[in-house]
Short mmCIF file of C-alpha atoms in Angstrom, two decimals:
data_model
loop_
_atom_site.label_atom_id
_atom_site.label_comp_id
_atom_site.label_asym_id
_atom_site.label_seq_id
_atom_site.Cartn_x
_atom_site.Cartn_y
_atom_site.Cartn_z
CA MET R 618 66.35 92.17 108.91
CA THR R 619 67.53 94.89 111.29
CA PHE R 620 69.39 93.66 114.35
CA LEU R 621 68.60 95.40 117.61
CA PRO R 622 71.45 97.43 119.13
CA GLY R 623 73.13 95.95 122.15
CA LEU R 624 72.47 92.34 121.19
CA ALA R 625 75.43 91.85 118.87
CA GLN R 626 78.58 90.09 120.04
CA PRO R 627 82.02 90.40 118.43
CA ALA R 628 81.86 89.59 114.71
CA LEU R 629 83.70 86.26 114.75
CA PRO R 630 84.56 84.74 111.37
CA THR R 631 81.88 82.09 110.90
CA THR R 632 81.48 79.38 108.27
CA VAL R 633 77.98 78.11 107.50
CA VAL R 634 77.89 74.86 105.54
CA TRP R 635 75.14 74.79 102.96
CA ASP R 636 74.35 73.62 99.45
CA MET R 637 71.08 72.34 97.99
CA ALA R 638 72.92 69.14 97.07
CA MET R 639 72.73 68.25 100.78
CA THR R 640 69.00 67.58 100.40
CA ALA R 641 69.90 64.39 98.48
CA TYR R 642 70.06 62.82 101.96
CA ASN R 643 66.52 61.57 101.51
CA PHE R 644 65.12 58.31 102.88
CA GLY R 645 61.94 58.67 100.88
CA HIS R 646 58.33 59.80 101.16
CA GLY R 647 56.93 59.67 104.67
CA HIS R 648 60.27 59.26 106.45
CA PRO R 649 60.63 61.69 109.39
CA MET R 650 64.06 62.87 108.23
CA ALA R 651 62.54 65.11 105.57
CA PRO R 652 65.19 66.89 103.47
CA GLU R 653 63.11 70.08 103.36
CA ARG R 654 64.22 70.65 106.98
CA MET R 655 67.53 71.82 105.56
CA GLU R 656 66.13 73.83 102.69
CA LEU R 657 63.68 75.71 104.91
CA THR R 658 66.39 76.45 107.47
CA ALA R 659 68.71 77.91 104.84
CA ARG R 660 65.90 79.95 103.34
CA LEU R 661 64.83 81.34 106.72
CA ALA R 662 68.41 82.18 107.68
CA GLN R 663 68.75 83.98 104.35
CA SER R 664 65.52 85.91 104.88
CA LEU R 665 66.75 86.96 108.31
CA GLY R 666 69.93 88.34 106.76
CA LEU R 667 72.20 85.90 108.58
CA LEU R 668 73.91 84.52 105.49
CA ASP R 669 74.71 87.99 104.15
CA LEU R 670 76.70 89.16 107.17
CA ALA R 671 80.17 90.32 106.21
CA HIS R 672 81.88 87.90 108.60
CA VAL R 673 79.79 84.85 107.55
CA THR R 674 80.98 82.60 104.73
CA VAL R 675 78.57 80.10 103.18
CA ALA R 676 80.51 77.08 101.94
CA ALA R 677 79.35 74.06 99.94
CA PRO R 678 80.69 70.72 101.23
CA ASP R 679 82.50 68.13 99.19
CA VAL R 680 81.69 64.43 99.34
CA ALA R 681 84.03 63.00 101.98
CA GLY R 682 86.56 60.53 100.64
CA ASP R 683 86.87 56.95 101.86
CA ASP R 684 90.16 57.72 103.62
CA GLU R 685 88.45 60.50 105.54
CA LEU R 686 85.43 58.37 106.43
CA CYS R 687 87.70 55.58 107.65
CA THR R 688 89.21 57.79 110.33
CA VAL R 689 86.17 56.84 112.44
CA HIS R 690 84.35 54.16 110.41
CA SER R 691 85.67 50.76 109.44
CA PRO R 692 86.64 50.16 105.79
CA GLU R 693 84.18 47.26 105.74
CA PHE R 694 81.31 49.53 106.73
CA VAL R 695 82.16 52.18 104.14
CA ALA R 696 82.36 49.46 101.50
CA ALA R 697 78.96 48.15 102.61
CA VAL R 698 77.39 51.60 102.30
CA ARG R 699 78.82 51.89 98.80
CA ARG R 700 77.37 48.48 97.81
CA VAL R 701 73.91 49.28 99.13
CA SER R 702 74.07 52.71 97.56
CA LEU R 703 74.62 51.11 94.15
CA ASN R 704 72.06 48.34 94.71
CA PRO R 705 69.39 49.46 97.21
CA ASP R 706 67.38 46.28 96.66
CA VAL R 707 70.06 44.28 98.46
CA PRO R 708 70.21 45.64 102.03
CA ASP R 709 72.84 44.92 104.68
CA LEU R 710 70.70 44.63 107.78
CA GLU R 711 73.61 43.54 109.97
CA ARG R 712 75.16 46.95 109.36
CA GLY R 713 71.84 48.81 109.67
CA LEU R 714 71.49 49.51 105.95
CA GLY R 715 68.03 49.01 104.49
CA THR R 716 66.14 48.98 107.78
CA GLU R 717 62.92 50.84 108.56
CA ASP R 718 64.92 53.63 110.21
CA ASP R 719 67.58 53.73 107.50
CA PRO R 720 65.97 52.68 104.21
CA ALA R 721 68.40 52.05 101.38
CA PHE R 722 68.30 54.45 98.46
CA ALA R 723 70.31 54.99 95.31
CA GLY R 724 73.14 57.42 95.99
CA MET R 725 73.05 56.82 99.76
CA HIS R 726 76.84 56.84 100.04
CA GLU R 727 77.35 60.12 98.22
CA ALA R 728 74.50 61.86 100.05
CA SER R 729 75.72 60.70 103.46
CA ALA R 730 79.35 61.44 102.68
CA ARG R 731 78.40 64.97 101.61
CA LEU R 732 76.87 65.70 105.02
CA ALA R 733 80.02 64.22 106.56
CA GLY R 734 82.09 66.43 104.28
CA GLY R 735 80.27 69.43 105.71
CA SER R 736 81.52 68.80 109.24
CA LEU R 737 85.00 68.00 107.92
CA LEU R 738 84.90 71.36 106.12
CA ALA R 739 83.95 73.01 109.41
CA ALA R 740 86.83 71.35 111.25
CA GLY R 741 89.23 72.37 108.51
CA ALA R 742 88.11 75.98 108.79
CA ILE R 743 88.75 75.94 112.53
CA LEU R 744 92.17 74.35 112.07
CA ASP R 745 93.36 76.71 109.36
CA GLY R 746 91.99 79.76 111.14
CA SER R 747 89.67 80.88 108.36
CA ALA R 748 86.79 80.57 110.83
CA VAL R 749 86.47 80.66 114.60
CA ARG R 750 82.97 79.20 114.52
CA ALA R 751 81.24 76.93 112.04
CA VAL R 752 77.71 75.57 111.63
CA ASN R 753 76.68 72.46 109.68
CA PHE R 754 72.96 72.27 110.38
CA GLY R 755 72.71 69.37 107.92
CA GLY R 756 75.03 67.32 110.12
CA GLY R 757 74.67 65.86 113.59
CA MET R 758 74.29 62.20 112.57
CA HIS R 759 75.10 61.05 116.07
CA HIS R 760 73.71 57.48 116.08
CA ALA R 761 76.09 56.18 113.41
CA ALA R 762 78.72 53.94 114.99
CA ARG R 763 82.04 52.70 113.67
CA ASN R 764 80.55 49.63 111.98
CA ARG R 765 76.84 50.34 111.75
CA ALA R 766 74.21 52.83 110.62
CA SER R 767 71.42 53.58 113.08
CA GLY R 768 68.58 55.97 113.82
CA PHE R 769 68.48 57.85 110.48
CA CYS R 770 72.29 58.22 110.56
CA ILE R 771 74.74 56.64 108.09
CA TYR R 772 78.09 58.40 108.66
CA ASN R 773 78.87 60.16 111.93
CA ASP R 774 79.93 63.62 110.76
CA ALA R 775 80.40 65.01 114.27
CA ALA R 776 82.82 62.21 115.13
CA LEU R 777 84.66 62.83 111.87
CA ALA R 778 85.04 66.52 112.74
CA ILE R 779 86.31 65.65 116.21
CA GLN R 780 88.84 63.18 114.81
CA LYS R 781 90.04 65.72 112.25
CA LEU R 782 90.58 68.25 115.03
CA LEU R 783 92.59 65.69 117.01
CA ASP R 784 94.63 64.71 113.97
CA GLY R 785 95.23 68.42 113.34
CA GLY R 786 96.88 68.88 116.72
CA VAL R 787 93.99 69.76 119.04
CA GLN R 788 94.63 68.10 122.40
CA ARG R 789 91.14 68.05 123.94
CA VAL R 790 87.70 68.29 122.34
CA ALA R 791 84.39 68.50 124.18
CA TYR R 792 81.28 67.20 122.44
CA ILE R 793 77.94 68.50 123.76
CA ASP R 794 74.78 66.79 122.47
CA VAL R 795 71.37 68.29 123.25
CA ASP R 796 69.27 66.12 120.90
CA ALA R 797 66.30 64.40 122.55
CA HIS R 798 67.96 61.07 121.71
CA HIS R 799 71.16 59.84 123.34
CA GLY R 800 74.28 60.52 121.26
CA ASP R 801 75.24 56.86 121.42
CA GLY R 802 77.25 56.60 118.21
CA THR R 803 79.57 59.48 119.02
CA GLN R 804 79.97 58.21 122.56
CA SER R 805 80.86 54.72 121.33
CA ILE R 806 83.47 55.96 118.85
CA PHE R 807 85.35 57.89 121.55
CA TRP R 808 84.45 55.61 124.46
CA ASP R 809 88.05 54.93 125.40
CA ASP R 810 89.71 58.15 124.24
CA PRO R 811 90.58 60.50 127.12
CA ARG R 812 91.10 63.39 124.68
CA VAL R 813 87.35 63.59 123.99
CA LEU R 814 84.67 64.45 126.53
CA THR R 815 81.19 63.47 125.27
CA ILE R 816 78.24 65.02 127.10
CA SER R 817 74.67 64.07 126.18
CA LEU R 818 71.46 65.48 127.66
CA HIS R 819 68.52 63.49 126.37
CA GLU R 820 65.21 61.85 127.15
CA THR R 821 65.75 58.73 129.22
CA GLY R 822 66.33 55.51 127.34
CA LEU R 823 63.49 54.01 129.37
CA THR R 824 61.04 55.80 127.08
CA LEU R 825 62.99 56.63 123.90
CA PHE R 826 65.35 55.15 121.33
CA PRO R 827 68.17 54.09 121.52
CA GLY R 828 67.57 52.94 125.09
CA THR R 829 71.03 53.94 126.29
CA GLY R 830 72.70 56.94 127.90
CA PHE R 831 72.37 56.42 131.64
CA ALA R 832 74.46 58.07 134.34
CA ASN R 833 76.68 55.01 134.87
CA GLU R 834 77.97 55.12 131.28
CA ILE R 835 81.17 57.06 132.01
CA GLY R 836 83.75 55.91 129.44
CA GLY R 837 86.16 53.05 128.84
CA PRO R 838 88.94 51.76 131.10
CA ASN R 839 91.47 54.23 129.71
CA ALA R 840 89.05 57.16 129.73
CA GLN R 841 86.95 56.99 132.87
CA GLY R 842 84.90 60.16 133.11
CA SER R 843 85.07 60.90 129.39
CA ALA R 844 81.38 60.05 128.82
CA VAL R 845 78.69 62.09 130.58
CA ASN R 846 74.99 61.30 130.37
CA VAL R 847 71.98 63.13 131.76
CA ALA R 848 68.92 60.94 131.12
CA LEU R 849 66.01 63.31 131.66
CA PRO R 850 62.53 62.06 132.46
CA SER R 851 59.84 62.15 129.79
CA GLY R 852 57.94 65.43 129.90
CA THR R 853 60.87 67.56 131.09
CA GLY R 854 60.29 71.19 130.15
CA ASP R 855 62.47 74.25 129.72
CA ALA R 856 62.96 74.91 133.44
CA GLY R 857 64.05 71.36 134.24
CA TRP R 858 66.17 70.96 131.12
CA LEU R 859 68.05 74.23 131.62
CA ARG R 860 68.52 73.49 135.33
CA ALA R 861 70.06 70.14 134.38
CA PHE R 862 72.32 71.66 131.73
CA HIS R 863 73.68 74.34 134.03
CA ALA R 864 74.11 71.88 136.90
CA VAL R 865 76.38 69.56 134.90
CA VAL R 866 77.83 70.97 131.69
CA PRO R 867 79.67 74.18 132.68
CA GLN R 868 81.36 72.50 135.64
CA LEU R 869 82.71 69.59 133.61
CA ILE R 870 83.71 71.75 130.65
CA GLY R 871 85.63 73.96 133.07
CA ALA R 872 87.40 70.96 134.59
CA PHE R 873 88.17 69.34 131.22
CA GLU R 874 89.40 72.58 129.60
CA PRO R 875 88.73 71.72 125.94
CA GLU R 876 90.41 73.57 123.10
CA VAL R 877 87.38 73.24 120.80
CA ILE R 878 83.72 72.44 121.40
CA VAL R 879 81.73 70.40 118.89
CA SER R 880 78.00 70.36 119.57
CA GLN R 881 74.93 68.61 118.23
CA HIS R 882 71.67 70.59 118.29
CA GLY R 883 68.93 68.18 117.38
CA CYS R 884 65.73 70.14 118.02
CA ASP R 885 63.49 67.11 118.50
CA SER R 886 63.31 68.02 122.19
CA HIS R 887 60.58 70.49 121.21
CA ARG R 888 57.12 69.99 122.69
CA LEU R 889 55.62 69.67 119.20
CA ASP R 890 58.04 67.04 117.93
CA PRO R 891 56.15 63.93 116.81
CA LEU R 892 58.78 61.38 117.85
CA THR R 893 59.81 62.39 121.37
CA HIS R 894 58.35 63.24 124.76
CA LEU R 895 60.20 66.28 126.04
CA ASN R 896 58.57 69.68 126.42
CA ILE R 897 61.18 72.21 125.31
CA SER R 898 60.45 75.44 123.42
CA VAL R 899 62.37 77.10 120.59
CA ASP R 900 63.24 79.70 123.23
CA GLY R 901 64.84 76.98 125.36
CA GLN R 902 66.74 75.57 122.39
CA ARG R 903 68.08 79.02 121.58
CA GLU R 904 69.14 79.38 125.20
CA ALA R 905 71.00 76.07 124.98
CA ALA R 906 72.86 77.26 121.88
CA THR R 907 73.73 80.48 123.69
CA ALA R 908 75.05 78.55 126.68
CA VAL R 909 77.26 76.38 124.45
CA GLY R 910 78.56 79.46 122.67
CA ASN R 911 79.35 81.10 126.00
CA LEU R 912 81.35 78.03 127.06
CA ALA R 913 83.28 78.16 123.79
CA ALA R 914 84.02 81.83 124.42
CA ARG R 915 85.15 81.20 127.98
CA TYR R 916 87.28 78.10 127.51
CA CYS R 917 88.10 77.64 123.81
CA GLY R 918 88.94 81.05 122.43
CA ASN R 919 85.47 80.93 120.83
CA ARG R 920 86.33 77.86 118.71
CA TRP R 921 83.04 76.04 118.19
CA ILE R 922 81.55 73.71 115.57
CA ALA R 923 77.77 73.35 115.79
CA THR R 924 75.78 70.71 113.93
CA GLY R 925 72.09 69.97 113.50
CA GLY R 926 70.64 66.53 114.17
CA GLY R 927 67.11 65.35 114.88
CA GLY R 928 63.99 67.46 114.62
CA TYR R 929 60.85 66.32 112.87
CA ASN R 930 58.45 69.22 113.10
CA VAL R 931 59.56 70.46 109.72
CA ILE R 932 57.65 73.75 109.46
CA SER R 933 57.16 75.21 112.92
CA VAL R 934 60.30 74.16 114.77
CA VAL R 935 63.37 73.09 112.81
CA PRO R 936 63.92 76.20 110.65
CA ARG R 937 63.50 78.58 113.58
CA SER R 938 65.68 76.57 115.97
CA TRP R 939 68.56 76.15 113.52
CA SER R 940 68.33 79.74 112.30
CA HIS R 941 68.78 80.77 115.93
CA LEU R 942 71.77 78.41 116.10
CA ILE R 943 73.36 80.13 113.10
CA ALA R 944 72.63 83.55 114.57
CA VAL R 945 74.10 82.70 117.96
CA ALA R 946 77.22 81.17 116.42
CA ALA R 947 77.69 84.24 114.23
CA GLY R 948 77.37 86.57 117.22
CA ARG R 949 74.18 88.15 115.88
CA PRO R 950 71.40 86.61 117.98
CA VAL R 951 67.88 87.13 116.66
CA PRO R 952 65.44 88.40 119.33
CA LEU R 953 62.69 85.92 120.10
CA SER R 954 60.09 88.62 119.50
CA THR R 955 61.25 89.05 115.89
CA ARG R 956 58.52 88.42 113.34
CA VAL R 957 59.24 85.59 110.95
CA PRO R 958 59.90 87.23 107.55
CA GLU R 959 56.79 87.34 105.41
CA ASP R 960 58.57 86.13 102.29
CA TRP R 961 59.53 82.93 104.11
CA ARG R 962 56.02 82.43 105.47
CA GLN R 963 54.55 82.88 102.01
CA TYR R 964 57.02 80.41 100.52
CA VAL R 965 56.07 77.82 103.14
CA GLN R 966 52.39 78.35 102.45
CA ASP R 967 52.79 78.09 98.69
CA LYS R 968 55.12 75.08 98.61
CA TYR R 969 54.32 73.08 101.73
CA GLY R 970 50.96 74.27 103.03
CA ALA R 971 49.01 71.46 101.43
CA LYS R 972 51.59 68.79 102.32
CA TYR R 973 51.86 69.61 106.01
CA GLY R 974 48.53 71.29 106.64
CA VAL R 975 49.99 73.90 108.99
CA SER R 976 50.72 77.60 108.76
CA ALA R 977 54.19 78.99 109.22
CA PRO R 978 54.91 80.46 112.67
CA GLU R 979 54.58 84.22 113.08
CA LEU R 980 57.36 84.85 115.60
CA MET R 981 60.89 83.53 116.02
CA GLY R 982 60.09 82.44 119.57
CA ASP R 983 57.38 80.51 121.39
CA ASP R 984 56.68 83.29 123.94
CA VAL R 985 57.48 81.26 127.05
CA ASP R 986 59.00 82.07 130.43
CA LEU R 987 62.56 80.68 130.50
CA TRP R 988 63.07 81.02 134.24
CA TRP R 989 64.79 78.08 135.89
CA ARG R 990 66.16 77.35 139.36
CA SER R 991 69.93 77.41 139.67
CA TRP R 992 71.45 74.29 141.21
CA GLU R 993 72.87 76.49 143.94
CA VAL R 994 69.41 76.77 145.54
CA GLY R 995 69.75 73.14 146.58
CA PHE R 996 68.99 69.54 145.61
CA ASP R 997 65.36 68.43 145.86
CA PRO R 998 65.23 64.63 146.30
CA ASN R 999 61.51 64.65 145.48
CA ASP R 1000 62.13 66.14 142.03
CA GLU R 1001 62.77 63.60 139.26
CA VAL R 1002 64.99 65.95 137.28
CA ASP R 1003 67.08 66.68 140.35
CA ARG R 1004 67.50 62.96 141.03
CA THR R 1005 68.69 62.51 137.45
CA VAL R 1006 71.16 65.37 137.77
CA MET R 1007 72.50 64.12 141.07
CA ALA R 1008 73.02 60.62 139.66
CA THR R 1009 75.21 62.12 136.93
CA ARG R 1010 77.07 64.44 139.29
CA LYS R 1011 77.83 61.56 141.70
CA GLU R 1012 79.23 59.44 138.87
CA LEU R 1013 81.37 62.11 137.21
CA PHE R 1014 82.20 64.99 139.51
CA PRO R 1015 84.58 63.11 141.86
CA LEU R 1016 86.62 61.99 138.83
CA TYR R 1017 87.32 65.69 138.14
CA GLY R 1018 87.93 66.71 141.74
CA LEU R 1019 84.48 68.28 141.99
CA ASP R 1020 82.00 67.92 144.83
CA PRO R 1021 78.68 66.53 143.54
CA TRP R 1022 76.77 68.36 146.29
CA PHE R 1023 78.31 71.81 146.21
CA ASP R 1024 80.29 72.45 142.98
#
């Protein structure tokens, strides 16, 4: 494609993690976590010219080793995944393996460890300086905890990347999670680690799995203020979501002063997602990626690892949202008015038209108005989003010397 003049940012060395072998992460026919999400994203990004940019390197991930996985997971859990992977007919329900959400399948360990290897690759590229930014859209498995799989997630690749950064000498890492579901696994792994700030904006646990992520979850006794949760009401749209983001995230990132940002960009917040109840557009998701990238530029010398996550509208939403993520990370944002490349649309029609019964989208955006009210205009106690934001600000801001009413 041809990029419009004036939109490009500095050409920062960017690593994009991708290999078709990643689609082996496959829970089977009918499961929402369809592996074609990844294939279609890579193909759309290629059609848009994003993977051919001179400063973008596409890298295939290795399968993470047990020693690497055990930096955040217990040896007993990794051994259990290996057992179930070899014998899927014998589940380990206590560890979340072989459940309805996480069905056991042959090769589960290798497939999950390959996605984990992708985020480890990204962290390694940041540490060795071969990349300033990295994207693993096949990652973002944020529900996986130290000892248990959960919510379509076996190994927590984002947590592994964060731990690798810490072990590599990074002093402070901020994790920003914009998936519709609470990033409970990542939060739990770093619950009592003051070096990691976890921020999650998600649909309230009153109406959505995993039922956690409320404002009073602020970190362990040695890391008070290290966990930040904005539990947005069901039905929140672009204006409310972006107001909430800008009323909480930039202020706390500025106070925490991270050296690297790791983010999770599950796009199941979209209004067409079949599993959630938020009302966000692809335009809003792109804006969120842009905001995270701007924070990385301001506070982290641009150092940013972005992962994928949830997102279950396989044709219309996921490929566009994650292609925008790649474009923003690479400093070559794709205008929302850009037409979706015809070769990609034809491929979707030929290969998936009958399966999904929908046509490919025509434009890279949803043609919505992204206006939102800045928090500076004042708190509205009658607005449910504002009440949610204020609950979070009251819990966290004083711990950072910030005023919840005026900062």
